[in-house]
Structure formats: structure tokens, C-alpha cells
């Protein structure tokens, strides 16, 4: 039996390494987003500074894994075998949960996950013991440290509100004093800001990084024979006052004589401090449980008592963690920071939500985000009635963003926000975590840093009317994910503990195997997705200012849309013929993606026109027309894909053989047309477009012929109204698709060859009535058949 528990310790050690990897991937957002978002220093420098912070934090870590030992449950109430089951359930759950969030690219809290996993597993094991002893539910209080658990949960929830509010207030005041032209302000202004920021950050390093280390418990003569920890806790005001004077003077010297950018210095030290605190304190979230299990195993082996009789009172005492283990943990964390692609995905989510400029909005608005935005806009109007106009004008001037002009051949990626906001993010996060630490209040560093960044974004007007609903929806999604973390961590850990208790070593082996499979699947899926994003087709924004330039730039987009449209149309017909619901479902997703890309190009028209020269207005007309025709094409394809999917999904009668055959004939003709079009645009042989346009009548007549045949079938033999509606809808939408494609080709042909008159958006005469009927059928297609 000893060997089984030894194997469990080995498994926990392996899980600890894996947990460090997935944990750092998620928590990297805490100390990287401000430096990366502001682009104040190079990415390499950021990584080196963060790595040094992690190294120092791991080495100076106290190693007191109190949360894992006795923070959530009372260890003396459990036997050794039960504790091992609890720890195993916690580690398996933790690694799967964090990896799930990393794969989604969503930041979550490793502290919250470990707390609720320990709580869930301990509650499950306690209920099993209570049930076996015929006890009452109230006996649960004996096993669980309810007061500590409640304090942790309340502290974490409170930190979310406080961090957002304080971050918003400090950023608003900072911007009001410094404006966006902060580098042109008087030297003393930058020195004072540097003094305040560096005081907060350095005190944070002392409180959160050094206070918990073993060196902080040694008596030093220089501070009256007391310990560093006691000195930091009792001389708060003195330390802050001296630090403020010292750092302000030093900042002035650096700005005046060494021409140092004090904001960059704040960002470097702030990044180091958060990385140090992360490694020094959040290490418990990754290796606390395996180390507690290992020390429990050592105590049990020495005792010689059977596992089911050995009480775990030993966990109530403080046992320091070996420095070698902490050092190895630090090395793994640093390697993960440098090489994890998932860490970059999580950081990107936070930066995108706080970006000052335009970015591709990842989250869709919902009723809650719209409600918040309406409330904020209403509140803003109310304040405009209260404040004098002169005050409002002065405030507006301070928040006026500088216009950055880049030449058209420049492809510089601008920072997501400036150095003032980055410095405020680091300073406020550091100060709030320091205060919580000094008062022994539990909080989540992830929640604090994320909410400070969101609060400062709001105050800095990064969430304008163009992006507010999307950004607020994103923040709500992340916060919702945090609640999901707590609920799922508790539930899954409880289920894991129950299964392990039920099946013993066999259940552990099965669960570990499942965990490895899921992690492997997530890794392969993430890698595949990353490759697809790099390799997949995507539409590119036009940059040229002349008609000829736009013609050549847009050619690639046309070829792209035609190629993907051809595949989507063919798959729709194939899916109908084979009644292949998965293919139709995948097809529906592909056309939605294509449609979104075209819409994104249309959304960029404003910036495209703004960047045009006065002599290049013709380019804008051409580009707008091209995008209009592309949108018409995608709308037709989207309708064809939607009605095909709905027909099969609703289990309606399959189309007849003749109908499928005729649709395939139309598809073959369109495929030839689309392939010729793609070849012409790929090679930019625009003189071939005239020959392709001549093919229109042949394809159009074929579609018209199939419509007439279906009319005759309906009058004589057709017995399914759904089939008839679907068939007519497909053919009529095919005509629309053909018209849009031909209009686009004629526009290109006319622009490329001035002897050919550019086409206007027209349809063939006898197509008018059918189009009206089709519009009616489209309106009705939104309801389920």
C-alpha cells in the first residue's frame, strides 16, 4: 500500500510542473499587460525584467503554504488517505480548469481556483465521513474552516469593485493633471508623479515581496533590533514619507540631469514588482498542494500508523519549503513565460479591452453591456448640467488626444495606451495589493490588476461610443468567467474527490489518463488553431490612394471571396444531397466568417477615405462599389447556406433526385465561372474579365430553365411545399449571386479599361418579380419551418 501513496506523490509532482506551466500562462497577464500595451520598452526587455522578478520572488518566497494546509479545512479532522484523495482531486481539477481558460484566452484567478477546489474536495470528503458516521449536516462546520473561507471569498469579491473604482479615479486625476502631452510638462510635475508612483511600487515590493521571506523574520540592529516584518507593519507612515521625498528628488535628478524618461522607469520597476509578488505569493497556488501532500507522506511514513488511522494534525504546524524546490519552480515559471503561446493569448485579451485606439472587437454586445453604457451616458449628461462650462472646457482640453500622422508607407503598430496609463495601472495595483497584505486581507492579484486596467481605460475615455458596448461586454464576460471558475472549481473538485474515494487507486489512474488526454487534445487544438489563423484566407484592407492601386490591391480579396464562395455554394448543394448536417453546419460557420470579414472592410471605409489625397476621390467610389458587390455576394451565399442547413436540421423531406441533379448542373456551371474569375484575379489578367462576363447569359439561362422545370413539376407531381420553397429559394438566390458577381466584374472591367462603361447595380428585367418574391421568402426564413 505504501507504493500506491508514493506513486500518488510522484503523480502530484508531475501535476505540479504542469500546473506551473498552465498557471503562469494565465497569470502572466498580471505583470505583462501594462508594459506590452504601452510599448514603453522592447518586448525582450519586458521579458527579462519579468523573469528577474519571478526569479527573486521564487527565491525569497516564504514557502509557507498556509492555504493548502489549513486555510480552507481543518486538517486534524481528516486521515492521511483522505487528505491524499483531497489533494489529488484538487490538482487534477486545477490543471484542467486553468488550461481550459488559457485555451479560451481568458484571464482567471489561480487563487480563486485553488481556494474553491480545496473547499469543494474537502466538503465532499467531509460529507462522505459524516454519512458513514450517521452524523448531521451541521457537523460539516467541524471539518471546514468556514470563517477563513468566507473571509477569502468576501475579500476577493470586494477587491473587484475597489480595484475598478480606484483605478478609474486615479487615472482620471492623473490625466487631468498631466494630459496627453505629459512629456512637455514641467520637470517637477514628472518628478512628483515619479515620486508617488515609485513610492507605491517600492512599498509594494517590500510588503508583498520581502515581508513574507525568511530574511524578514531576522532581528536587525539597524532598525532597533526588531524584525523587518515588524518594522514594515508598524512604521508605515514613516516609510512612505521618507520614500516619497527620496524618490521625488531622485526622479527630478534623473529627469533634469540624466534625461531619463521617468515613466519608462516606473513601468520597468512596476513590472518587476508585480512579477516578484506573483512568484513570491502565488506560488502556493501551483505547488502548495503537492508540497503539503509530500510533507504529509513523510510524516505518515515515520509514524508507522495505518493510512486510515493517521490524523493529519501535522499540517496545522508551519513547515518551511526547501529552497531548491522554490528555485526549480521559478525556473519552470520563467521558461513558460518565454515560450507559452497561450500566455500571449491571455495578455492580448486584456490589452484589447483597454486599447485606446481601434481594435478588432472580440466580444459581442449584450443587453447588460448596452444597459451599462446607457446608464453611463445618462450619468455623463447629468454632470454636464452640474459643472460650469468653463470647467468642462478645461477638462476636455486635458483629455484631448494628440493626432499622430504616419506616412502611408509606414506600418507602425501604435501602443494600445500611453505610458501614463501604464504607470497608473502598475502603481494602483501595487498599492491596493500592499494595503490588503498589510491588513491581512485576501485578494486575487489577477482580479485586482485586470479591474484596475479596466477602470483606468474607462476614465481615460478608451471606451468611446464606437467601442463601449463591446468593451463592457468583454469585461462582463471575463467577470462571468471568474464566477464560473469558482462554481466549476468547487463542483468538479467535489466530484473528483467522491470518485477517487469510491474507486481508490483505480479511479485515480483513470482520472489521470483522462486529464492527460484532455490536456493533449487542448494543446493540439490550440496549436492547430494558431496555424489555421496564420495560414487561413483572410481579406486585407486597401491602402492605395489611386484607382489603379486599389484595383491591384483588391484583386486578392476578389479572388479570395470567389474561391471561398465557390466552396461554400458547392458544400451547400452537397450537404443537401447527402443530408449531411455536420457539413452544412460547418458551411454556415464559414460563410458567417466570410461575411464578418467583408463587413469589417466596410467598417474601414471611413479611415480609407480619410487617408486619400484630394486627387484620388475616384478610388473611394470604386472601392465602395467593390465592397458593396462583395457584400451582395456574401448575403446571397449566407441565405443559401442558412436555408439548406435549416431544411436538413428540421428533418424535412429530402430533395428529389431530379432536383439534386439540376442543382448540381447549376453548381458545375458556377464552379467554372468562379474558377475562371479566380484565375483572372490571381494573375491580375484583367483583360480576361470580358470573356468571363460573356458567360453570364449561359449560366443565367440555365438557372431560368431550372426554375421553369420546377414550376411544371409543382403543377403536376410535386407534393412537398417545403421542398418547392427551398428549391425556388436556392435558384432565385443563385440568380442574385450571379448578378452581384457580374456587376463586380463589370465594375472592374470598366475601371481597368476606360473604353468600357462602368456598370451600375442592375438586374435583368424579368428578374424583378422573382426578386420581390424572394425578398418575401427571405423575410419568412427567419422563422422555423
JSON list of C-alpha atoms in Angstrom, two decimals, residues 139-299:
[
{"chain": "A", "resi": 139, "resn": "UNK", "atom": "CA", "xyz": [-21.19, 18.60, 11.52]},
{"chain": "A", "resi": 140, "resn": "UNK", "atom": "CA", "xyz": [-19.70, 19.98, 8.30]},
{"chain": "A", "resi": 141, "resn": "UNK", "atom": "CA", "xyz": [-18.62, 23.08, 10.27]},
{"chain": "A", "resi": 142, "resn": "UNK", "atom": "CA", "xyz": [-16.21, 20.87, 12.22]},
{"chain": "A", "resi": 143, "resn": "UNK", "atom": "CA", "xyz": [-14.33, 19.91, 9.06]},
{"chain": "A", "resi": 144, "resn": "UNK", "atom": "CA", "xyz": [-14.36, 23.21, 7.17]},
{"chain": "A", "resi": 145, "resn": "UNK", "atom": "CA", "xyz": [-12.71, 26.44, 8.29]},
{"chain": "A", "resi": 146, "resn": "UNK", "atom": "CA", "xyz": [-15.84, 28.44, 7.45]},
{"chain": "A", "resi": 147, "resn": "UNK", "atom": "CA", "xyz": [-14.72, 31.81, 8.84]},
{"chain": "A", "resi": 148, "resn": "UNK", "atom": "CA", "xyz": [-11.47, 31.76, 6.86]},
{"chain": "A", "resi": 149, "resn": "UNK", "atom": "CA", "xyz": [-13.21, 30.58, 3.66]},
{"chain": "A", "resi": 150, "resn": "UNK", "atom": "CA", "xyz": [-15.90, 33.28, 3.97]},
{"chain": "A", "resi": 151, "resn": "UNK", "atom": "CA", "xyz": [-13.25, 35.99, 4.55]},
{"chain": "A", "resi": 152, "resn": "UNK", "atom": "CA", "xyz": [-11.30, 34.91, 1.48]},
{"chain": "A", "resi": 153, "resn": "UNK", "atom": "CA", "xyz": [-14.40, 34.88, -0.74]},
{"chain": "A", "resi": 154, "resn": "UNK", "atom": "CA", "xyz": [-15.67, 38.25, 0.52]},
{"chain": "A", "resi": 155, "resn": "UNK", "atom": "CA", "xyz": [-12.22, 39.83, 0.19]},
{"chain": "A", "resi": 156, "resn": "UNK", "atom": "CA", "xyz": [-11.88, 38.67, -3.40]},
{"chain": "A", "resi": 157, "resn": "UNK", "atom": "CA", "xyz": [-15.32, 39.99, -4.43]},
{"chain": "A", "resi": 158, "resn": "UNK", "atom": "CA", "xyz": [-14.71, 43.33, -2.68]},
{"chain": "A", "resi": 159, "resn": "UNK", "atom": "CA", "xyz": [-11.33, 43.72, -4.41]},
{"chain": "A", "resi": 160, "resn": "UNK", "atom": "CA", "xyz": [-13.04, 43.67, -7.83]},
{"chain": "A", "resi": 161, "resn": "UNK", "atom": "CA", "xyz": [-15.21, 46.72, -7.05]},
{"chain": "A", "resi": 162, "resn": "UNK", "atom": "CA", "xyz": [-12.49, 48.62, -5.18]},
{"chain": "A", "resi": 163, "resn": "UNK", "atom": "CA", "xyz": [-9.84, 47.99, -7.87]},
{"chain": "A", "resi": 164, "resn": "UNK", "atom": "CA", "xyz": [-12.10, 49.21, -10.68]},
{"chain": "A", "resi": 165, "resn": "UNK", "atom": "CA", "xyz": [-13.20, 52.33, -8.78]},
{"chain": "A", "resi": 166, "resn": "UNK", "atom": "CA", "xyz": [-9.75, 53.35, -7.52]},
{"chain": "A", "resi": 167, "resn": "UNK", "atom": "CA", "xyz": [-8.14, 52.63, -10.91]},
{"chain": "A", "resi": 168, "resn": "UNK", "atom": "CA", "xyz": [-10.72, 54.86, -12.65]},
{"chain": "A", "resi": 169, "resn": "UNK", "atom": "CA", "xyz": [-10.36, 57.70, -10.11]},
{"chain": "A", "resi": 170, "resn": "UNK", "atom": "CA", "xyz": [-6.54, 57.78, -10.06]},
{"chain": "A", "resi": 171, "resn": "UNK", "atom": "CA", "xyz": [-6.33, 57.62, -13.87]},
{"chain": "A", "resi": 172, "resn": "UNK", "atom": "CA", "xyz": [-8.86, 60.45, -14.25]},
{"chain": "A", "resi": 173, "resn": "UNK", "atom": "CA", "xyz": [-6.95, 62.67, -11.82]},
{"chain": "A", "resi": 174, "resn": "UNK", "atom": "CA", "xyz": [-3.59, 61.78, -13.42]},
{"chain": "A", "resi": 175, "resn": "UNK", "atom": "CA", "xyz": [-4.85, 62.58, -16.91]},
{"chain": "A", "resi": 176, "resn": "UNK", "atom": "CA", "xyz": [-6.43, 65.81, -15.67]},
{"chain": "A", "resi": 177, "resn": "UNK", "atom": "CA", "xyz": [-3.07, 66.93, -14.26]},
{"chain": "A", "resi": 178, "resn": "UNK", "atom": "CA", "xyz": [-0.73, 65.53, -16.91]},
{"chain": "A", "resi": 179, "resn": "UNK", "atom": "CA", "xyz": [-2.89, 65.45, -20.10]},
{"chain": "A", "resi": 180, "resn": "UNK", "atom": "CA", "xyz": [-1.62, 63.51, -23.14]},
{"chain": "A", "resi": 181, "resn": "UNK", "atom": "CA", "xyz": [1.29, 65.95, -23.51]},
{"chain": "A", "resi": 182, "resn": "UNK", "atom": "CA", "xyz": [2.81, 64.71, -20.27]},
{"chain": "A", "resi": 183, "resn": "UNK", "atom": "CA", "xyz": [6.37, 64.73, -21.64]},
{"chain": "A", "resi": 184, "resn": "UNK", "atom": "CA", "xyz": [6.16, 68.51, -22.21]},
{"chain": "A", "resi": 185, "resn": "UNK", "atom": "CA", "xyz": [5.10, 69.28, -18.63]},
{"chain": "A", "resi": 186, "resn": "UNK", "atom": "CA", "xyz": [7.42, 70.98, -16.14]},
{"chain": "A", "resi": 187, "resn": "UNK", "atom": "CA", "xyz": [10.16, 68.74, -14.73]},
{"chain": "A", "resi": 188, "resn": "UNK", "atom": "CA", "xyz": [8.83, 68.96, -11.19]},
{"chain": "A", "resi": 189, "resn": "UNK", "atom": "CA", "xyz": [5.46, 67.55, -12.34]},
{"chain": "A", "resi": 190, "resn": "UNK", "atom": "CA", "xyz": [7.10, 64.41, -13.74]},
{"chain": "A", "resi": 191, "resn": "UNK", "atom": "CA", "xyz": [9.32, 64.18, -10.64]},
{"chain": "A", "resi": 192, "resn": "UNK", "atom": "CA", "xyz": [6.33, 64.39, -8.29]},
{"chain": "A", "resi": 193, "resn": "UNK", "atom": "CA", "xyz": [4.40, 61.77, -10.29]},
{"chain": "A", "resi": 194, "resn": "UNK", "atom": "CA", "xyz": [7.52, 59.57, -10.32]},
{"chain": "A", "resi": 195, "resn": "UNK", "atom": "CA", "xyz": [7.95, 60.00, -6.57]},
{"chain": "A", "resi": 196, "resn": "UNK", "atom": "CA", "xyz": [4.36, 58.99, -5.82]},
{"chain": "A", "resi": 197, "resn": "UNK", "atom": "CA", "xyz": [4.37, 56.06, -8.26]},
{"chain": "A", "resi": 198, "resn": "UNK", "atom": "CA", "xyz": [7.77, 54.69, -7.23]},
{"chain": "A", "resi": 199, "resn": "UNK", "atom": "CA", "xyz": [6.90, 55.07, -3.52]},
{"chain": "A", "resi": 200, "resn": "UNK", "atom": "CA", "xyz": [3.77, 52.96, -4.02]},
{"chain": "A", "resi": 201, "resn": "UNK", "atom": "CA", "xyz": [5.57, 50.35, -6.13]},
{"chain": "A", "resi": 202, "resn": "UNK", "atom": "CA", "xyz": [8.64, 50.03, -3.87]},
{"chain": "A", "resi": 203, "resn": "UNK", "atom": "CA", "xyz": [6.44, 49.77, -0.75]},
{"chain": "A", "resi": 204, "resn": "UNK", "atom": "CA", "xyz": [4.54, 47.07, -2.62]},
{"chain": "A", "resi": 205, "resn": "UNK", "atom": "CA", "xyz": [7.82, 45.21, -3.22]},
{"chain": "A", "resi": 206, "resn": "UNK", "atom": "CA", "xyz": [8.64, 45.45, 0.48]},
{"chain": "A", "resi": 207, "resn": "UNK", "atom": "CA", "xyz": [5.19, 44.40, 1.69]},
{"chain": "A", "resi": 208, "resn": "UNK", "atom": "CA", "xyz": [4.34, 41.73, -0.84]},
{"chain": "A", "resi": 209, "resn": "UNK", "atom": "CA", "xyz": [7.76, 40.52, -1.89]},
{"chain": "A", "resi": 210, "resn": "UNK", "atom": "CA", "xyz": [10.13, 40.71, 1.09]},
{"chain": "A", "resi": 211, "resn": "UNK", "atom": "CA", "xyz": [7.79, 40.75, 4.10]},
{"chain": "A", "resi": 212, "resn": "UNK", "atom": "CA", "xyz": [6.95, 37.06, 3.75]},
{"chain": "A", "resi": 213, "resn": "UNK", "atom": "CA", "xyz": [10.54, 35.93, 3.16]},
{"chain": "A", "resi": 214, "resn": "UNK", "atom": "CA", "xyz": [12.64, 34.23, 5.84]},
{"chain": "A", "resi": 215, "resn": "UNK", "atom": "CA", "xyz": [15.06, 37.19, 5.91]},
{"chain": "A", "resi": 216, "resn": "UNK", "atom": "CA", "xyz": [12.21, 39.43, 7.07]},
{"chain": "A", "resi": 217, "resn": "UNK", "atom": "CA", "xyz": [11.93, 37.43, 10.32]},
{"chain": "A", "resi": 218, "resn": "UNK", "atom": "CA", "xyz": [15.51, 38.07, 11.43]},
{"chain": "A", "resi": 219, "resn": "UNK", "atom": "CA", "xyz": [16.30, 40.73, 14.03]},
{"chain": "A", "resi": 220, "resn": "UNK", "atom": "CA", "xyz": [18.41, 43.62, 12.68]},
{"chain": "A", "resi": 221, "resn": "UNK", "atom": "CA", "xyz": [20.26, 46.20, 14.81]},
{"chain": "A", "resi": 222, "resn": "UNK", "atom": "CA", "xyz": [19.82, 48.92, 12.15]},
{"chain": "A", "resi": 223, "resn": "UNK", "atom": "CA", "xyz": [16.08, 49.03, 12.90]},
{"chain": "A", "resi": 224, "resn": "UNK", "atom": "CA", "xyz": [16.32, 48.80, 16.68]},
{"chain": "A", "resi": 225, "resn": "UNK", "atom": "CA", "xyz": [16.73, 45.03, 16.90]},
{"chain": "A", "resi": 226, "resn": "UNK", "atom": "CA", "xyz": [13.24, 44.31, 15.55]},
{"chain": "A", "resi": 227, "resn": "UNK", "atom": "CA", "xyz": [12.44, 42.20, 12.51]},
{"chain": "A", "resi": 228, "resn": "UNK", "atom": "CA", "xyz": [11.94, 43.70, 9.03]},
{"chain": "A", "resi": 229, "resn": "UNK", "atom": "CA", "xyz": [8.40, 42.35, 9.06]},
{"chain": "A", "resi": 230, "resn": "UNK", "atom": "CA", "xyz": [7.57, 44.11, 12.34]},
{"chain": "A", "resi": 231, "resn": "UNK", "atom": "CA", "xyz": [9.22, 47.33, 11.14]},
{"chain": "A", "resi": 232, "resn": "UNK", "atom": "CA", "xyz": [7.24, 47.31, 7.85]},
{"chain": "A", "resi": 233, "resn": "UNK", "atom": "CA", "xyz": [3.95, 46.75, 9.70]},
{"chain": "A", "resi": 234, "resn": "UNK", "atom": "CA", "xyz": [4.43, 49.37, 12.43]},
{"chain": "A", "resi": 235, "resn": "UNK", "atom": "CA", "xyz": [6.28, 52.19, 10.63]},
{"chain": "A", "resi": 236, "resn": "UNK", "atom": "CA", "xyz": [4.04, 52.54, 7.57]},
{"chain": "A", "resi": 237, "resn": "UNK", "atom": "CA", "xyz": [3.67, 56.34, 7.54]},
{"chain": "A", "resi": 238, "resn": "UNK", "atom": "CA", "xyz": [7.38, 56.95, 8.22]},
{"chain": "A", "resi": 239, "resn": "UNK", "atom": "CA", "xyz": [8.44, 54.59, 5.43]},
{"chain": "A", "resi": 240, "resn": "UNK", "atom": "CA", "xyz": [6.01, 56.20, 2.95]},
{"chain": "A", "resi": 241, "resn": "UNK", "atom": "CA", "xyz": [7.06, 59.77, 3.87]},
{"chain": "A", "resi": 242, "resn": "UNK", "atom": "CA", "xyz": [10.80, 59.08, 3.57]},
{"chain": "A", "resi": 243, "resn": "UNK", "atom": "CA", "xyz": [10.27, 57.11, 0.35]},
{"chain": "A", "resi": 244, "resn": "UNK", "atom": "CA", "xyz": [8.17, 59.89, -1.20]},
{"chain": "A", "resi": 245, "resn": "UNK", "atom": "CA", "xyz": [10.86, 62.51, -0.56]},
{"chain": "A", "resi": 246, "resn": "UNK", "atom": "CA", "xyz": [13.69, 60.24, -1.69]},
{"chain": "A", "resi": 247, "resn": "UNK", "atom": "CA", "xyz": [12.03, 59.05, -4.92]},
{"chain": "A", "resi": 248, "resn": "UNK", "atom": "CA", "xyz": [10.77, 62.52, -5.83]},
{"chain": "A", "resi": 249, "resn": "UNK", "atom": "CA", "xyz": [14.28, 64.01, -5.52]},
{"chain": "A", "resi": 250, "resn": "UNK", "atom": "CA", "xyz": [15.81, 61.06, -7.38]},
{"chain": "A", "resi": 251, "resn": "UNK", "atom": "CA", "xyz": [13.17, 61.38, -10.14]},
{"chain": "A", "resi": 252, "resn": "UNK", "atom": "CA", "xyz": [13.97, 65.11, -10.52]},
{"chain": "A", "resi": 253, "resn": "UNK", "atom": "CA", "xyz": [17.69, 64.36, -10.78]},
{"chain": "A", "resi": 254, "resn": "UNK", "atom": "CA", "xyz": [17.08, 61.63, -13.36]},
{"chain": "A", "resi": 255, "resn": "UNK", "atom": "CA", "xyz": [14.80, 63.87, -15.46]},
{"chain": "A", "resi": 256, "resn": "UNK", "atom": "CA", "xyz": [16.92, 67.04, -15.23]},
{"chain": "A", "resi": 257, "resn": "UNK", "atom": "CA", "xyz": [20.49, 65.78, -15.44]},
{"chain": "A", "resi": 258, "resn": "UNK", "atom": "CA", "xyz": [20.37, 62.29, -16.92]},
{"chain": "A", "resi": 259, "resn": "UNK", "atom": "CA", "xyz": [17.43, 63.00, -19.31]},
{"chain": "A", "resi": 260, "resn": "UNK", "atom": "CA", "xyz": [15.74, 59.80, -18.16]},
{"chain": "A", "resi": 261, "resn": "UNK", "atom": "CA", "xyz": [12.13, 59.09, -19.12]},
{"chain": "A", "resi": 262, "resn": "UNK", "atom": "CA", "xyz": [10.69, 58.62, -15.63]},
{"chain": "A", "resi": 263, "resn": "UNK", "atom": "CA", "xyz": [7.56, 56.94, -16.96]},
{"chain": "A", "resi": 264, "resn": "UNK", "atom": "CA", "xyz": [9.63, 54.17, -18.55]},
{"chain": "A", "resi": 265, "resn": "UNK", "atom": "CA", "xyz": [11.46, 53.69, -15.25]},
{"chain": "A", "resi": 266, "resn": "UNK", "atom": "CA", "xyz": [8.13, 53.39, -13.40]},
{"chain": "A", "resi": 267, "resn": "UNK", "atom": "CA", "xyz": [6.92, 50.77, -15.91]},
{"chain": "A", "resi": 268, "resn": "UNK", "atom": "CA", "xyz": [10.16, 48.75, -15.60]},
{"chain": "A", "resi": 269, "resn": "UNK", "atom": "CA", "xyz": [10.15, 48.74, -11.78]},
{"chain": "A", "resi": 270, "resn": "UNK", "atom": "CA", "xyz": [6.37, 48.17, -11.67]},
{"chain": "A", "resi": 271, "resn": "UNK", "atom": "CA", "xyz": [6.62, 45.14, -13.98]},
{"chain": "A", "resi": 272, "resn": "UNK", "atom": "CA", "xyz": [9.46, 43.76, -11.85]},
{"chain": "A", "resi": 273, "resn": "UNK", "atom": "CA", "xyz": [7.46, 44.28, -8.64]},
{"chain": "A", "resi": 274, "resn": "UNK", "atom": "CA", "xyz": [4.30, 42.55, -9.86]},
{"chain": "A", "resi": 275, "resn": "UNK", "atom": "CA", "xyz": [6.33, 39.63, -11.25]},
{"chain": "A", "resi": 276, "resn": "UNK", "atom": "CA", "xyz": [8.18, 39.35, -7.93]},
{"chain": "A", "resi": 277, "resn": "UNK", "atom": "CA", "xyz": [4.94, 39.38, -5.92]},
{"chain": "A", "resi": 278, "resn": "UNK", "atom": "CA", "xyz": [3.37, 36.87, -8.28]},
{"chain": "A", "resi": 279, "resn": "UNK", "atom": "CA", "xyz": [6.21, 34.37, -7.87]},
{"chain": "A", "resi": 280, "resn": "UNK", "atom": "CA", "xyz": [6.60, 35.01, -4.15]},
{"chain": "A", "resi": 281, "resn": "UNK", "atom": "CA", "xyz": [2.96, 34.67, -3.20]},
{"chain": "A", "resi": 282, "resn": "UNK", "atom": "CA", "xyz": [1.01, 32.91, -5.96]},
{"chain": "A", "resi": 283, "resn": "UNK", "atom": "CA", "xyz": [3.48, 30.03, -5.96]},
{"chain": "A", "resi": 284, "resn": "UNK", "atom": "CA", "xyz": [1.22, 28.40, -3.37]},
{"chain": "A", "resi": 285, "resn": "UNK", "atom": "CA", "xyz": [-1.50, 28.12, -6.00]},
{"chain": "A", "resi": 286, "resn": "UNK", "atom": "CA", "xyz": [0.66, 25.79, -8.10]},
{"chain": "A", "resi": 287, "resn": "UNK", "atom": "CA", "xyz": [2.94, 23.81, -5.78]},
{"chain": "A", "resi": 288, "resn": "UNK", "atom": "CA", "xyz": [1.34, 24.32, -2.35]},
{"chain": "A", "resi": 289, "resn": "UNK", "atom": "CA", "xyz": [-0.87, 21.24, -2.59]},
{"chain": "A", "resi": 290, "resn": "UNK", "atom": "CA", "xyz": [1.81, 18.80, -3.88]},
{"chain": "A", "resi": 291, "resn": "UNK", "atom": "CA", "xyz": [4.28, 20.02, -1.23]},
{"chain": "A", "resi": 292, "resn": "UNK", "atom": "CA", "xyz": [1.67, 19.63, 1.52]},
{"chain": "A", "resi": 293, "resn": "UNK", "atom": "CA", "xyz": [0.99, 16.10, 0.21]},
{"chain": "A", "resi": 294, "resn": "UNK", "atom": "CA", "xyz": [4.70, 15.26, 0.20]},
{"chain": "A", "resi": 295, "resn": "UNK", "atom": "CA", "xyz": [5.19, 16.52, 3.77]},
{"chain": "A", "resi": 296, "resn": "UNK", "atom": "CA", "xyz": [2.09, 14.58, 4.85]},
{"chain": "A", "resi": 297, "resn": "UNK", "atom": "CA", "xyz": [3.56, 11.44, 3.28]},
{"chain": "A", "resi": 298, "resn": "UNK", "atom": "CA", "xyz": [6.86, 11.92, 5.11]},
{"chain": "A", "resi": 299, "resn": "UNK", "atom": "CA", "xyz": [5.06, 12.32, 8.45]}
]
